[in-house]
Amino acid sequence: MILKKLKRATALVGVLVLTTGIFAGCSGGTTNKPSDANKGGKDDEIVIGFSMDTLKEERWQKDRDTLMARAKELGVKILIQAANGDDNKQIAQAENLISQGVDVLMVAPHNAEVAATIVEAAHEEGIPVLSYDRLIKNSDVDVYVSFDNEKVGELQAEYVTKLVPKGNYVYIGGAPTDNNAHLFRKGAMNVLKPLIEKGDIKLVYDQMSKDWQPSEAQKHMENALTANKNKIDAVICANDGTAGGAISALSEQQLAGKVPVTGQDAELAACQRIVEGMQTMTVYKPIPKLAETALDVAIKLAKKEKVETNGTVNNGKIDVPSVLLEPIVVDKNNMMDTIIKDGYHPYEEVYKNIPEDQRPKQK
């Protein structure tokens, strides 16, 4: 879909619009675009638009909630719309945000390539674009705020190869349309490739999962088990959702908890699986840190202030100025010192399936 000049308001059908402290369902109608004299909102209030891929996953709900709370603290307005995996809807929602005269547009793209049209449209209106957690490919996006996603894959592979230095490995990746999924895999292969070439590890299955769907990951794991007569020694899954799908398939063969499985995102269900011994590890990317950093950067863009970055990431067109945060390995041994200590998930929820006399003591 090619974006047209965005001097009009876009009609939205069934779109969830989230603003700071407000949840409003829109059904058609025309949005009111601020006049040029008051583009930033009341009393020149900074207005930030955020076009999200999805709110179906727990982690993205955390992003939304943190951003809304942080925006309220800082006295800025944030308009959030989620497309739930629909490229056309995400573009229409971005059009809507642009037409409202936002000062900055943040985008967590569903499709890294398609979202380049959003950047172009925003720039036509003089609106800078921040690529949030997922890199927008082949565009002149202004800044990228995320974690070192290649490092995430390296951490997963390093962890599991220490447990299982030899054997049959399965890699279950994320969405092919998500650039992060390719970075996770690249990082994992940085570690696995020398061991594969040495002959210690055999990569017997290697597939991506459409839209990060756990059901896709489960099918991949079932296929891998069937093709290798259940002789699988380790599974690297790109995130916790795909890990959950893989573990479901392993459970059917009474192998859950016996075959190491990695994940990422520190979702509550994954943390529960880890303390129960079903999942081996996850990579914790503190979402509050990401959201707060991104919002601070967005405000600087709105004010046309200098943004301090700590690297660049090539998106196929330019080296994008980037703020990259450090991911953290979490397993059963440091759950208390990371997830629980940070208040990311409640102690009672993480350990709810563990008998009280077997739970670690809270400090």
mmCIF file of C-alpha atoms in Angstrom:
data_model
loop_
_atom_site.group_PDB
_atom_site.id
_atom_site.type_symbol
_atom_site.label_atom_id
_atom_site.label_comp_id
_atom_site.label_asym_id
_atom_site.label_seq_id
_atom_site.Cartn_x
_atom_site.Cartn_y
_atom_site.Cartn_z
ATOM 1 C CA MET A 1 0.000 0.000 0.000
ATOM 2 C CA ILE A 2 1.420 3.363 -1.007
ATOM 3 C CA LEU A 3 0.805 6.261 1.368
ATOM 4 C CA LYS A 4 -0.669 9.383 -0.132
ATOM 5 C CA LYS A 5 -0.156 12.956 1.003
ATOM 6 C CA LEU A 6 -1.434 13.070 4.524
ATOM 7 C CA LYS A 7 -3.340 16.329 4.691
ATOM 8 C CA ARG A 8 -6.562 14.534 5.475
ATOM 9 C CA ALA A 9 -7.844 12.713 8.530
ATOM 10 C CA THR A 10 -8.064 8.943 8.245
ATOM 11 C CA ALA A 11 -11.206 7.062 9.118
ATOM 12 C CA LEU A 12 -10.552 4.175 11.486
ATOM 13 C CA VAL A 13 -12.848 1.192 11.963
ATOM 14 C CA GLY A 14 -12.541 -0.855 15.114
ATOM 15 C CA VAL A 15 -9.190 0.637 16.064
ATOM 16 C CA LEU A 16 -8.144 0.765 19.677
ATOM 17 C CA VAL A 17 -6.804 4.213 20.460
ATOM 18 C CA LEU A 18 -4.893 4.626 23.665
ATOM 19 C CA THR A 19 -3.917 7.983 25.053
ATOM 20 C CA THR A 20 -2.355 8.820 28.375
ATOM 21 C CA GLY A 21 -4.906 7.800 30.947
ATOM 22 C CA ILE A 22 -7.646 7.295 28.296
ATOM 23 C CA PHE A 23 -8.885 4.191 26.478
ATOM 24 C CA ALA A 24 -11.222 5.141 23.634
ATOM 25 C CA GLY A 25 -12.746 2.960 20.918
ATOM 26 C CA CYS A 26 -13.043 4.765 17.575
ATOM 27 C CA SER A 27 -15.576 3.799 14.960
ATOM 28 C CA GLY A 28 -15.259 5.911 11.855
ATOM 29 C CA GLY A 29 -15.555 9.678 11.962
ATOM 30 C CA THR A 30 -12.958 12.320 11.341
ATOM 31 C CA THR A 31 -10.045 13.121 13.602
ATOM 32 C CA ASN A 32 -9.353 16.698 14.463
ATOM 33 C CA LYS A 33 -5.953 17.837 13.308
ATOM 34 C CA PRO A 34 -4.419 20.542 15.500
ATOM 35 C CA SER A 35 -3.921 23.874 13.780
ATOM 36 C CA ASP A 36 -0.379 24.863 12.869
ATOM 37 C CA ALA A 37 -0.542 27.505 15.562
ATOM 38 C CA ASN A 38 -1.130 24.862 18.191
ATOM 39 C CA LYS A 39 0.337 21.731 16.602
ATOM 40 C CA GLY A 40 1.871 20.489 19.822
ATOM 41 C CA GLY A 41 -1.430 20.495 21.681
ATOM 42 C CA LYS A 42 -2.616 22.611 24.569
ATOM 43 C CA ASP A 43 -0.036 25.180 25.632
ATOM 44 C CA ASP A 44 2.428 23.705 23.160
ATOM 45 C CA GLU A 45 2.219 20.328 24.876
ATOM 46 C CA ILE A 46 4.486 17.757 23.234
ATOM 47 C CA VAL A 47 2.436 15.093 21.473
ATOM 48 C CA ILE A 48 4.052 11.740 20.662
ATOM 49 C CA GLY A 49 2.410 9.148 18.454
ATOM 50 C CA PHE A 50 3.202 5.453 18.833
ATOM 51 C CA SER A 51 2.249 2.968 16.132
ATOM 52 C CA MET A 52 2.518 -0.550 17.590
ATOM 53 C CA ASP A 53 2.494 -3.873 15.804
ATOM 54 C CA THR A 54 0.507 -5.701 18.473
ATOM 55 C CA LEU A 55 -0.948 -5.733 21.956
ATOM 56 C CA LYS A 56 -1.654 -9.458 21.880
ATOM 57 C CA GLU A 57 1.550 -10.324 23.722
ATOM 58 C CA GLU A 58 2.203 -9.637 27.387
ATOM 59 C CA ARG A 59 5.478 -7.827 26.784
ATOM 60 C CA TRP A 60 3.912 -5.255 24.439
ATOM 61 C CA GLN A 61 1.220 -4.517 26.988
ATOM 62 C CA LYS A 62 4.030 -3.701 29.393
ATOM 63 C CA ASP A 63 5.551 -1.310 26.843
ATOM 64 C CA ARG A 64 2.230 0.474 26.450
ATOM 65 C CA ASP A 65 1.558 0.750 30.178
ATOM 66 C CA THR A 66 5.065 1.978 30.974
ATOM 67 C CA LEU A 67 4.996 4.568 28.209
ATOM 68 C CA MET A 68 1.642 5.900 29.344
ATOM 69 C CA ALA A 69 2.773 6.182 32.959
ATOM 70 C CA ARG A 70 6.059 7.828 32.000
ATOM 71 C CA ALA A 71 4.330 10.289 29.666
ATOM 72 C CA LYS A 72 1.987 11.310 32.466
ATOM 73 C CA GLU A 73 4.949 11.886 34.788
ATOM 74 C CA LEU A 74 6.690 14.074 32.234
ATOM 75 C CA GLY A 75 3.591 16.006 31.239
ATOM 76 C CA VAL A 76 3.570 14.943 27.595
ATOM 77 C CA LYS A 77 0.737 13.443 25.595
ATOM 78 C CA ILE A 78 1.096 10.045 23.950
ATOM 79 C CA LEU A 79 -1.311 8.581 21.415
ATOM 80 C CA ILE A 80 -0.972 4.820 21.000
ATOM 81 C CA GLN A 81 -2.510 2.646 18.308
ATOM 82 C CA ALA A 82 -1.991 -1.085 17.781
ATOM 83 C CA ALA A 83 -2.487 -2.939 14.496
ATOM 84 C CA ASN A 84 -2.244 -6.481 15.888
ATOM 85 C CA GLY A 85 -0.201 -7.852 13.018
ATOM 86 C CA ASP A 86 -2.032 -6.143 10.135
ATOM 87 C CA ASP A 87 0.313 -4.153 7.865
ATOM 88 C CA ASN A 88 -2.466 -2.184 6.182
ATOM 89 C CA LYS A 89 -4.008 -1.282 9.507
ATOM 90 C CA GLN A 90 -0.651 -0.155 10.881
ATOM 91 C CA ILE A 91 -0.117 2.140 7.899
ATOM 92 C CA ALA A 92 -3.647 3.555 8.252
ATOM 93 C CA GLN A 93 -3.068 4.140 11.951
ATOM 94 C CA ALA A 94 0.241 5.853 11.239
ATOM 95 C CA GLU A 95 -1.544 8.077 8.714
ATOM 96 C CA ASN A 96 -4.017 8.974 11.433
ATOM 97 C CA LEU A 97 -1.306 9.872 13.933
ATOM 98 C CA ILE A 98 0.524 11.959 11.342
ATOM 99 C CA SER A 99 -2.694 13.760 10.403
ATOM 100 C CA GLN A 100 -3.161 14.698 14.051
ATOM 101 C CA GLY A 101 0.100 16.636 13.907
ATOM 102 C CA VAL A 102 2.146 14.633 16.398
ATOM 103 C CA ASP A 103 5.575 16.082 17.139
ATOM 104 C CA VAL A 104 7.321 12.701 16.941
ATOM 105 C CA LEU A 105 6.215 9.311 15.653
ATOM 106 C CA MET A 106 7.471 6.147 17.336
ATOM 107 C CA VAL A 107 6.975 2.914 15.384
ATOM 108 C CA ALA A 108 7.313 -0.711 16.445
ATOM 109 C CA PRO A 109 6.768 -2.228 12.979
ATOM 110 C CA HIS A 110 4.994 -5.451 12.158
ATOM 111 C CA ASN A 111 6.850 -5.628 8.863
ATOM 112 C CA ALA A 112 10.303 -4.032 8.893
ATOM 113 C CA GLU A 113 10.260 -3.390 5.131
ATOM 114 C CA VAL A 114 6.691 -2.153 4.715
ATOM 115 C CA ALA A 115 7.088 0.331 7.562
ATOM 116 C CA ALA A 116 9.575 2.326 5.462
ATOM 117 C CA THR A 117 6.554 3.995 3.843
ATOM 118 C CA ILE A 118 5.520 5.271 7.262
ATOM 119 C CA VAL A 119 8.893 6.942 7.718
ATOM 120 C CA GLU A 120 8.616 8.595 4.316
ATOM 121 C CA ALA A 121 5.114 9.881 5.040
ATOM 122 C CA ALA A 122 6.092 11.275 8.430
ATOM 123 C CA HIS A 123 9.139 13.018 6.995
ATOM 124 C CA GLU A 124 6.976 14.643 4.323
ATOM 125 C CA GLU A 125 5.177 16.360 7.198
ATOM 126 C CA GLY A 126 8.426 17.217 8.997
ATOM 127 C CA ILE A 127 7.856 14.634 11.732
ATOM 128 C CA PRO A 128 10.890 12.677 12.991
ATOM 129 C CA VAL A 129 10.535 8.917 13.442
ATOM 130 C CA LEU A 130 11.894 6.755 16.254
ATOM 131 C CA SER A 131 12.129 3.038 15.496
ATOM 132 C CA TYR A 132 11.068 1.340 18.737
ATOM 133 C CA ASP A 133 12.717 -1.979 19.610
ATOM 134 C CA ARG A 134 12.292 -3.262 16.040
ATOM 135 C CA LEU A 135 14.365 -1.657 13.304
ATOM 136 C CA ILE A 136 12.585 -0.207 10.271
ATOM 137 C CA LYS A 137 14.497 -1.364 7.203
ATOM 138 C CA ASN A 138 15.539 0.595 4.092
ATOM 139 C CA SER A 139 14.452 3.975 5.387
ATOM 140 C CA ASP A 140 15.869 7.247 6.692
ATOM 141 C CA VAL A 141 14.532 6.603 10.184
ATOM 142 C CA ASP A 142 15.952 9.177 12.611
ATOM 143 C CA VAL A 143 16.899 7.012 15.585
ATOM 144 C CA TYR A 144 16.584 3.425 16.810
ATOM 145 C CA VAL A 145 16.090 2.526 20.484
ATOM 146 C CA SER A 146 16.314 -1.130 21.419
ATOM 147 C CA PHE A 147 18.438 -3.759 23.069
ATOM 148 C CA ASP A 148 21.511 -5.305 21.498
ATOM 149 C CA ASN A 149 19.441 -7.952 19.748
ATOM 150 C CA GLU A 150 22.355 -9.795 18.199
ATOM 151 C CA LYS A 151 23.700 -10.105 21.733
ATOM 152 C CA VAL A 152 20.383 -11.684 22.774
ATOM 153 C CA GLY A 153 20.938 -14.561 20.347
ATOM 154 C CA GLU A 154 24.532 -14.930 21.482
ATOM 155 C CA LEU A 155 23.460 -15.142 25.125
ATOM 156 C CA GLN A 156 20.920 -17.850 24.311
ATOM 157 C CA ALA A 157 23.417 -19.948 22.367
ATOM 158 C CA GLU A 158 26.251 -19.431 24.843
ATOM 159 C CA TYR A 159 24.036 -20.554 27.709
ATOM 160 C CA VAL A 160 22.745 -23.715 26.084
ATOM 161 C CA THR A 161 26.076 -24.788 24.542
ATOM 162 C CA LYS A 162 27.620 -24.772 28.017
ATOM 163 C CA LEU A 163 24.916 -27.197 29.116
ATOM 164 C CA VAL A 164 24.992 -29.278 25.943
ATOM 165 C CA PRO A 165 28.331 -28.856 24.129
ATOM 166 C CA LYS A 166 27.529 -31.648 21.662
ATOM 167 C CA GLY A 167 24.425 -33.050 20.028
ATOM 168 C CA ASN A 168 21.423 -32.379 17.822
ATOM 169 C CA TYR A 169 20.191 -28.790 17.966
ATOM 170 C CA VAL A 170 16.917 -27.210 16.865
ATOM 171 C CA TYR A 171 16.571 -23.502 16.151
ATOM 172 C CA ILE A 172 13.055 -22.023 16.179
ATOM 173 C CA GLY A 173 13.085 -18.385 15.192
ATOM 174 C CA GLY A 174 10.573 -15.561 15.175
ATOM 175 C CA ALA A 175 8.660 -13.765 12.450
ATOM 176 C CA PRO A 176 10.500 -13.466 9.111
ATOM 177 C CA THR A 177 9.046 -9.952 8.773
ATOM 178 C CA ASP A 178 10.649 -8.802 12.046
ATOM 179 C CA ASN A 179 14.246 -7.645 11.694
ATOM 180 C CA ASN A 180 14.870 -8.527 15.337
ATOM 181 C CA ALA A 181 14.163 -12.180 14.572
ATOM 182 C CA HIS A 182 16.998 -12.165 12.048
ATOM 183 C CA LEU A 183 19.319 -10.448 14.529
ATOM 184 C CA PHE A 184 18.507 -13.040 17.205
ATOM 185 C CA ARG A 185 19.320 -15.836 14.785
ATOM 186 C CA LYS A 186 22.502 -14.130 13.605
ATOM 187 C CA GLY A 187 23.692 -13.837 17.187
ATOM 188 C CA ALA A 188 22.928 -17.483 17.913
ATOM 189 C CA MET A 189 24.751 -18.593 14.773
ATOM 190 C CA ASN A 190 27.802 -16.531 15.787
ATOM 191 C CA VAL A 191 28.148 -19.016 18.623
ATOM 192 C CA LEU A 192 26.845 -22.173 16.953
ATOM 193 C CA LYS A 193 28.646 -21.974 13.611
ATOM 194 C CA PRO A 194 32.175 -22.802 14.903
ATOM 195 C CA LEU A 195 30.768 -25.767 16.841
ATOM 196 C CA ILE A 196 28.801 -26.926 13.795
ATOM 197 C CA GLU A 197 31.911 -26.693 11.610
ATOM 198 C CA LYS A 198 33.859 -28.590 14.251
ATOM 199 C CA GLY A 199 31.279 -31.366 14.160
ATOM 200 C CA ASP A 200 30.268 -31.089 17.816
ATOM 201 C CA ILE A 201 26.816 -29.750 17.038
ATOM 202 C CA LYS A 202 24.438 -30.766 14.276
ATOM 203 C CA LEU A 203 21.702 -28.267 13.439
ATOM 204 C CA VAL A 204 18.962 -30.700 12.492
ATOM 205 C CA TYR A 205 16.125 -28.174 12.201
ATOM 206 C CA ASP A 206 16.101 -24.414 11.567
ATOM 207 C CA GLN A 207 12.840 -22.549 10.900
ATOM 208 C CA MET A 208 11.238 -19.153 11.511
ATOM 209 C CA SER A 209 7.728 -18.813 12.974
ATOM 210 C CA LYS A 210 5.108 -16.633 11.273
ATOM 211 C CA ASP A 211 4.118 -13.671 13.444
ATOM 212 C CA TRP A 212 5.903 -15.245 16.430
ATOM 213 C CA GLN A 213 2.972 -17.630 16.834
ATOM 214 C CA PRO A 214 3.469 -20.320 19.522
ATOM 215 C CA SER A 215 1.323 -22.667 17.424
ATOM 216 C CA GLU A 216 3.824 -22.333 14.572
ATOM 217 C CA ALA A 217 6.687 -23.082 16.942
ATOM 218 C CA GLN A 218 4.851 -26.138 18.252
ATOM 219 C CA LYS A 219 4.472 -27.467 14.705
ATOM 220 C CA HIS A 220 8.165 -26.881 14.054
ATOM 221 C CA MET A 221 9.104 -28.754 17.212
ATOM 222 C CA GLU A 222 6.786 -31.631 16.333
ATOM 223 C CA ASN A 223 8.342 -31.847 12.874
ATOM 224 C CA ALA A 224 11.853 -31.796 14.317
ATOM 225 C CA LEU A 225 11.038 -34.548 16.790
ATOM 226 C CA THR A 226 9.441 -36.703 14.103
ATOM 227 C CA ALA A 227 12.283 -36.232 11.623
ATOM 228 C CA ASN A 228 14.903 -37.102 14.240
ATOM 229 C CA LYS A 229 13.031 -39.828 16.120
ATOM 230 C CA ASN A 230 12.938 -37.658 19.272
ATOM 231 C CA LYS A 231 16.725 -37.459 19.357
ATOM 232 C CA ILE A 232 16.939 -33.725 20.109
ATOM 233 C CA ASP A 233 19.493 -32.495 22.632
ATOM 234 C CA ALA A 234 18.817 -28.733 22.761
ATOM 235 C CA VAL A 235 16.314 -26.188 21.453
ATOM 236 C CA ILE A 236 17.036 -22.499 20.925
ATOM 237 C CA CYS A 237 13.800 -20.544 20.666
ATOM 238 C CA ALA A 238 13.921 -16.872 19.782
ATOM 239 C CA ASN A 239 11.399 -15.772 22.407
ATOM 240 C CA ASP A 240 9.251 -17.086 25.249
ATOM 241 C CA GLY A 241 6.165 -17.490 23.094
ATOM 242 C CA THR A 242 7.930 -19.808 20.675
ATOM 243 C CA ALA A 243 9.574 -21.543 23.636
ATOM 244 C CA GLY A 244 6.123 -22.255 25.051
ATOM 245 C CA GLY A 245 5.061 -23.785 21.754
ATOM 246 C CA ALA A 246 8.178 -25.952 21.599
ATOM 247 C CA ILE A 247 7.710 -27.096 25.191
ATOM 248 C CA SER A 248 4.121 -28.129 24.403
ATOM 249 C CA ALA A 249 5.449 -30.400 21.660
ATOM 250 C CA LEU A 250 8.174 -31.760 23.944
ATOM 251 C CA SER A 251 5.568 -32.464 26.643
ATOM 252 C CA GLU A 252 3.645 -34.700 24.255
ATOM 253 C CA GLN A 253 6.758 -36.875 24.022
ATOM 254 C CA GLN A 254 7.514 -36.683 27.775
ATOM 255 C CA LEU A 255 10.645 -34.667 27.011
ATOM 256 C CA ALA A 256 9.729 -31.339 28.609
ATOM 257 C CA GLY A 257 12.272 -30.479 31.281
ATOM 258 C CA LYS A 258 14.725 -33.003 29.861
ATOM 259 C CA VAL A 259 15.706 -31.006 26.756
ATOM 260 C CA PRO A 260 17.076 -27.482 27.393
ATOM 261 C CA VAL A 261 14.928 -24.754 25.822
ATOM 262 C CA THR A 262 15.859 -21.074 25.629
ATOM 263 C CA GLY A 263 13.567 -18.081 25.426
ATOM 264 C CA GLN A 264 13.483 -14.306 25.587
ATOM 265 C CA ASP A 265 11.279 -11.504 27.000
ATOM 266 C CA ALA A 266 10.928 -12.820 30.560
ATOM 267 C CA GLU A 267 7.181 -13.328 30.174
ATOM 268 C CA LEU A 268 5.400 -14.447 33.327
ATOM 269 C CA ALA A 269 4.529 -17.874 31.902
ATOM 270 C CA ALA A 270 8.173 -18.375 30.920
ATOM 271 C CA CYS A 271 9.424 -17.368 34.367
ATOM 272 C CA GLN A 272 6.991 -19.868 35.870
ATOM 273 C CA ARG A 273 8.257 -22.574 33.506
ATOM 274 C CA ILE A 274 11.839 -21.759 34.457
ATOM 275 C CA VAL A 275 11.345 -22.114 38.223
ATOM 276 C CA GLU A 276 9.356 -25.296 37.541
ATOM 277 C CA GLY A 277 12.201 -26.721 35.438
ATOM 278 C CA MET A 278 10.353 -26.830 32.111
ATOM 279 C CA GLN A 279 12.229 -23.965 30.388
ATOM 280 C CA THR A 280 15.940 -23.467 30.873
ATOM 281 C CA MET A 281 16.418 -19.717 30.570
ATOM 282 C CA THR A 282 15.081 -16.475 29.190
ATOM 283 C CA VAL A 283 16.719 -13.225 28.187
ATOM 284 C CA TYR A 284 15.391 -10.350 30.258
ATOM 285 C CA LYS A 285 15.097 -7.037 28.460
ATOM 286 C CA PRO A 286 13.850 -4.601 31.105
ATOM 287 C CA ILE A 287 10.874 -3.052 29.302
ATOM 288 C CA PRO A 288 10.583 -0.080 31.689
ATOM 289 C CA LYS A 289 14.152 0.895 30.825
ATOM 290 C CA LEU A 290 13.438 0.587 27.092
ATOM 291 C CA ALA A 291 10.169 2.517 27.226
ATOM 292 C CA GLU A 292 11.503 5.292 29.427
ATOM 293 C CA THR A 293 14.654 5.677 27.325
ATOM 294 C CA ALA A 294 12.635 5.789 24.104
ATOM 295 C CA LEU A 295 10.260 8.409 25.494
ATOM 296 C CA ASP A 296 13.151 10.568 26.691
ATOM 297 C CA VAL A 297 14.720 10.339 23.224
ATOM 298 C CA ALA A 298 11.385 11.161 21.573
ATOM 299 C CA ILE A 299 11.040 14.285 23.695
ATOM 300 C CA LYS A 300 14.511 15.418 22.640
ATOM 301 C CA LEU A 301 13.578 14.859 19.004
ATOM 302 C CA ALA A 302 10.439 16.935 19.522
ATOM 303 C CA LYS A 303 12.487 19.730 21.050
ATOM 304 C CA LYS A 304 15.114 19.374 18.311
ATOM 305 C CA GLU A 305 17.749 18.690 20.959
ATOM 306 C CA LYS A 306 20.805 16.486 20.469
ATOM 307 C CA VAL A 307 20.212 12.788 21.113
ATOM 308 C CA GLU A 308 23.096 10.892 22.700
ATOM 309 C CA THR A 309 23.537 7.486 21.039
ATOM 310 C CA ASN A 310 25.942 4.634 21.704
ATOM 311 C CA GLY A 311 26.115 2.975 18.300
ATOM 312 C CA THR A 312 24.682 2.584 14.838
ATOM 313 C CA VAL A 313 22.763 -0.226 13.153
ATOM 314 C CA ASN A 314 22.598 -0.520 9.380
ATOM 315 C CA ASN A 315 19.045 -0.881 8.079
ATOM 316 C CA GLY A 316 19.954 -1.561 4.455
ATOM 317 C CA LYS A 317 19.951 2.111 3.521
ATOM 318 C CA ILE A 318 21.729 4.054 6.265
ATOM 319 C CA ASP A 319 23.605 3.521 9.499
ATOM 320 C CA VAL A 320 20.850 4.453 11.934
ATOM 321 C CA PRO A 321 21.965 6.325 15.092
ATOM 322 C CA SER A 322 21.042 3.922 17.884
ATOM 323 C CA VAL A 323 20.608 3.669 21.637
ATOM 324 C CA LEU A 324 21.244 0.017 22.502
ATOM 325 C CA LEU A 325 20.538 -1.343 25.982
ATOM 326 C CA GLU A 326 22.046 -4.466 27.537
ATOM 327 C CA PRO A 327 19.981 -7.682 27.812
ATOM 328 C CA ILE A 328 20.310 -9.969 30.857
ATOM 329 C CA VAL A 329 20.317 -13.772 31.116
ATOM 330 C CA VAL A 330 17.800 -15.114 33.640
ATOM 331 C CA ASP A 331 17.525 -18.681 34.856
ATOM 332 C CA LYS A 332 16.335 -20.441 37.987
ATOM 333 C CA ASN A 333 19.405 -19.345 39.921
ATOM 334 C CA ASN A 334 19.099 -15.574 39.484
ATOM 335 C CA MET A 335 15.323 -15.177 39.147
ATOM 336 C CA MET A 336 15.125 -13.568 42.590
ATOM 337 C CA ASP A 337 17.956 -11.129 41.896
ATOM 338 C CA THR A 338 16.567 -9.953 38.561
ATOM 339 C CA ILE A 339 12.861 -10.396 37.792
ATOM 340 C CA ILE A 340 11.650 -10.373 41.394
ATOM 341 C CA LYS A 341 14.063 -7.716 42.654
ATOM 342 C CA ASP A 342 13.096 -5.362 39.815
ATOM 343 C CA GLY A 343 9.405 -5.933 40.466
ATOM 344 C CA TYR A 344 8.983 -7.061 36.873
ATOM 345 C CA HIS A 345 6.728 -9.919 38.008
ATOM 346 C CA PRO A 346 5.332 -10.578 41.511
ATOM 347 C CA TYR A 347 7.089 -13.224 43.605
ATOM 348 C CA GLU A 348 3.750 -14.895 44.362
ATOM 349 C CA GLU A 349 2.916 -15.230 40.670
ATOM 350 C CA VAL A 350 6.293 -16.530 39.516
ATOM 351 C CA TYR A 351 6.436 -19.180 42.239
ATOM 352 C CA LYS A 352 2.724 -19.917 42.552
ATOM 353 C CA ASN A 353 3.126 -23.532 41.379
ATOM 354 C CA ILE A 354 6.075 -24.185 43.679
ATOM 355 C CA PRO A 355 5.309 -25.475 47.218
ATOM 356 C CA GLU A 356 5.974 -22.753 49.779
ATOM 357 C CA ASP A 357 8.614 -24.776 51.606
ATOM 358 C CA GLN A 358 10.541 -25.134 48.312
ATOM 359 C CA ARG A 359 10.465 -21.483 47.270
ATOM 360 C CA PRO A 360 13.508 -19.252 47.736
ATOM 361 C CA LYS A 361 13.151 -16.786 50.581
ATOM 362 C CA GLN A 362 12.367 -13.177 49.754
ATOM 363 C CA LYS A 363 15.069 -10.754 50.828
#
